[in-house]
Amino acid sequence: MRAKSCTKTPGPTAGMKVLIAFSLLLTCGLATTSRGGQECLCTSDQSCWPNTEEFSQLQTQVSQPLVYPLPTASACYPTSDPSGNCTEVVENWADGNWRPSMPGSMEAPNFETFMFKNGTIEACYLNTTITGTCEQGRVPVIGVDARSVADIQAGVNFTVKNNLKLVVKSTGHDYLGRSAARGSFVVWTHNMKNITFNPTFVAQGAPANETYDAVTLGAGVQWDEAYAAVDQNGRMIVGGAISSIGAAGGWLAGGGHSALSPTYGLGVDNAIEISVVLSTGEYLTVNNYQNPDLFWALRGGGGGTYGIVTSVTYRTYPSVPAQLYLFEANSTNSSAMQELVGELLQSQTQFTDDGWGGYGGMNNQTLSFFYMAPNMTNETATATTQAWTNYALSLEPWGVTSATTMYSIPSWYEFFVTVSSTSVMNGANIMITSRLLSRDTVATKYKEVAQVLLGCSAYFNMVAGGKVNQIDPDSAGVNPAWRNAVVETVCAINWQGGASSSEIEGMIDQLKGWIKAMYDLTPDDGAYFNEASLFEINWQETFFGSHYSTLKSIKNKYDPYKLFVVAEGVGSDDWNKGLTCRF
């Protein structure tokens, strides 16, 4: 049973004092509930949930009023949110910077909904006629608006004391739904916006002569904010493609890819120091000299798993001009299109090793992408793309028409604000699966892979190869598959609000089919934890590779209360499907 208070029995004998003290440590250290012999977490629908007085006590320990998250569309239901503005909701529904500003809003609204085993869906739809009522779904019910380390510590200590189901949310940009959980308590870090520059940064415990031109980003800083600040200082930083992504949260914890990665490495390769609050409430600053095992795990071992990150310090680079290469091809000949995509897959090794990175998409009629190469001359850019351009033109007799554009841009920041920052499906119900295609795969299985990718109208990210492949696979906890990958491919399903559970399940079956097809073709290639599916095959190996067992031992060391558990995260295999009871 969960212990509401702990008191000593009066008048113990001297011989009993040690036993009593030990018993109190066990009882007060982590309250538990029990269901069928399992150790379970407390959710808001249970009698173990804290009462008003207990939440009032928490309020005295934090700097901001407690938050009561609501689904994004709640303002369109006056009985749910009488002070809300439905017009604002409608106008900003797809705005990736508006959604993170609310503690209950997720980038993909399907992760705000909850589907019962009988197929009933509890949700809050933008189209109010679907149900007529706004229901909480998977949105947390109460939490802390963290503005400081002390706020996070208060939230963590309260969660541990009451054995609550916890989620950590910064932006809610998450394709596995890790920022929400039914009946949960949330620590919301979105408003931790500090940005600090230090041109001679020295990590704690490091030699004084080991300096970096660095920037430290608070847990709530988003990439558009980080890029703008760094650019104003004449620098650039390896970061995400979407403006709304958190720069110091799950992006880094999953590995952190960028169009700059072929030249400068992944996010985890550019992190110098990380500050984190553990489930014990302890605040640590970790790097290669202090708690290096935790620093290793936090760089790619998965978000929401080891603690709550409060800030990350990254190295920066001098801002340099870049070349931009745009390509588009169209065809009504499906065989020719498959040939074209296969050739592009084979070409990825050369492109990324030359320093090109970027993003693209395809379907049975169209292939398009945009590449960016920092600090490359126009002459080199032309030379390194000429073979591909010529190949595409050679397919004209088979009905493939193509066009290319090459031009110079003054900086990475210019690339971000003009091209990359708008590439997202905010406000759409979406599930995806990804695959990190290795050098061997694109050299030997390009035809078979191209067929699957065209069948799912895939997106692809040229964010590996080059520098990413040159770094020791064991230098960080990130999936070792990254160190042999040259491109990440993504297949997606999406549906309209109000779709029935059977319709959604049908689409999920389609997604599972693509997952199996790609897994069968590329069983050793792995997937990117931040852009993947809840239905990936052999997820421990797929997401973490040979690092999984080490990551799990580090988690057990630094999270003794087993507080941090997320879908398909390290250690989640010790929990039930709902991640509420531990085996």
mmCIF file of C-alpha atoms in Angstrom, residues 111 138 165-167 174-181 302-305 529 533-535 539 543-544 564-573 575-579:
data_model
loop_
_atom_site.group_PDB
_atom_site.id
_atom_site.type_symbol
_atom_site.label_atom_id
_atom_site.label_comp_id
_atom_site.label_asym_id
_atom_site.label_seq_id
_atom_site.Cartn_x
_atom_site.Cartn_y
_atom_site.Cartn_z
ATOM 1 C CA PHE A 111 -1.097 11.551 -28.925
ATOM 2 C CA ARG A 138 -3.798 11.157 -22.676
ATOM 3 C CA LYS A 165 2.862 8.510 -13.228
ATOM 4 C CA LEU A 166 5.220 11.216 -14.551
ATOM 5 C CA VAL A 167 5.783 12.716 -17.989
ATOM 6 C CA ASP A 174 7.317 13.603 -30.343
ATOM 7 C CA TYR A 175 6.333 10.817 -32.735
ATOM 8 C CA LEU A 176 6.143 8.209 -29.950
ATOM 9 C CA GLY A 177 3.823 10.216 -27.678
ATOM 10 C CA ARG A 178 6.294 10.356 -24.793
ATOM 11 C CA SER A 179 5.154 13.841 -23.714
ATOM 12 C CA ALA A 180 1.738 12.631 -22.580
ATOM 13 C CA ALA A 181 0.217 9.853 -20.490
ATOM 14 C CA GLY A 302 16.660 8.223 -25.244
ATOM 15 C CA GLY A 303 14.732 11.119 -23.717
ATOM 16 C CA GLY A 304 12.658 10.907 -20.539
ATOM 17 C CA THR A 305 14.716 7.941 -19.329
ATOM 18 C CA PHE A 529 14.518 6.733 -31.840
ATOM 19 C CA SER A 533 7.028 3.842 -34.527
ATOM 20 C CA LEU A 534 5.685 2.188 -31.407
ATOM 21 C CA PHE A 535 5.520 -0.955 -33.548
ATOM 22 C CA TRP A 539 12.909 -2.232 -30.653
ATOM 23 C CA PHE A 543 16.747 1.840 -31.449
ATOM 24 C CA PHE A 544 19.860 1.215 -29.347
ATOM 25 C CA PHE A 564 11.446 7.841 -15.755
ATOM 26 C CA VAL A 565 9.790 5.441 -18.160
ATOM 27 C CA VAL A 566 8.700 6.152 -21.743
ATOM 28 C CA ALA A 567 7.377 4.096 -24.636
ATOM 29 C CA GLU A 568 10.133 1.890 -26.097
ATOM 30 C CA GLY A 569 12.681 3.643 -23.879
ATOM 31 C CA VAL A 570 15.524 1.904 -22.085
ATOM 32 C CA GLY A 571 14.047 -0.115 -19.210
ATOM 33 C CA SER A 572 10.458 0.048 -20.467
ATOM 34 C CA ASP A 573 10.612 -3.694 -21.127
ATOM 35 C CA TRP A 575 6.787 -2.508 -17.441
ATOM 36 C CA ASN A 576 3.328 -3.370 -18.728
ATOM 37 C CA LYS A 577 2.020 -1.998 -22.010
ATOM 38 C CA GLY A 578 0.506 1.051 -20.339
ATOM 39 C CA LEU A 579 3.792 1.753 -18.507
#
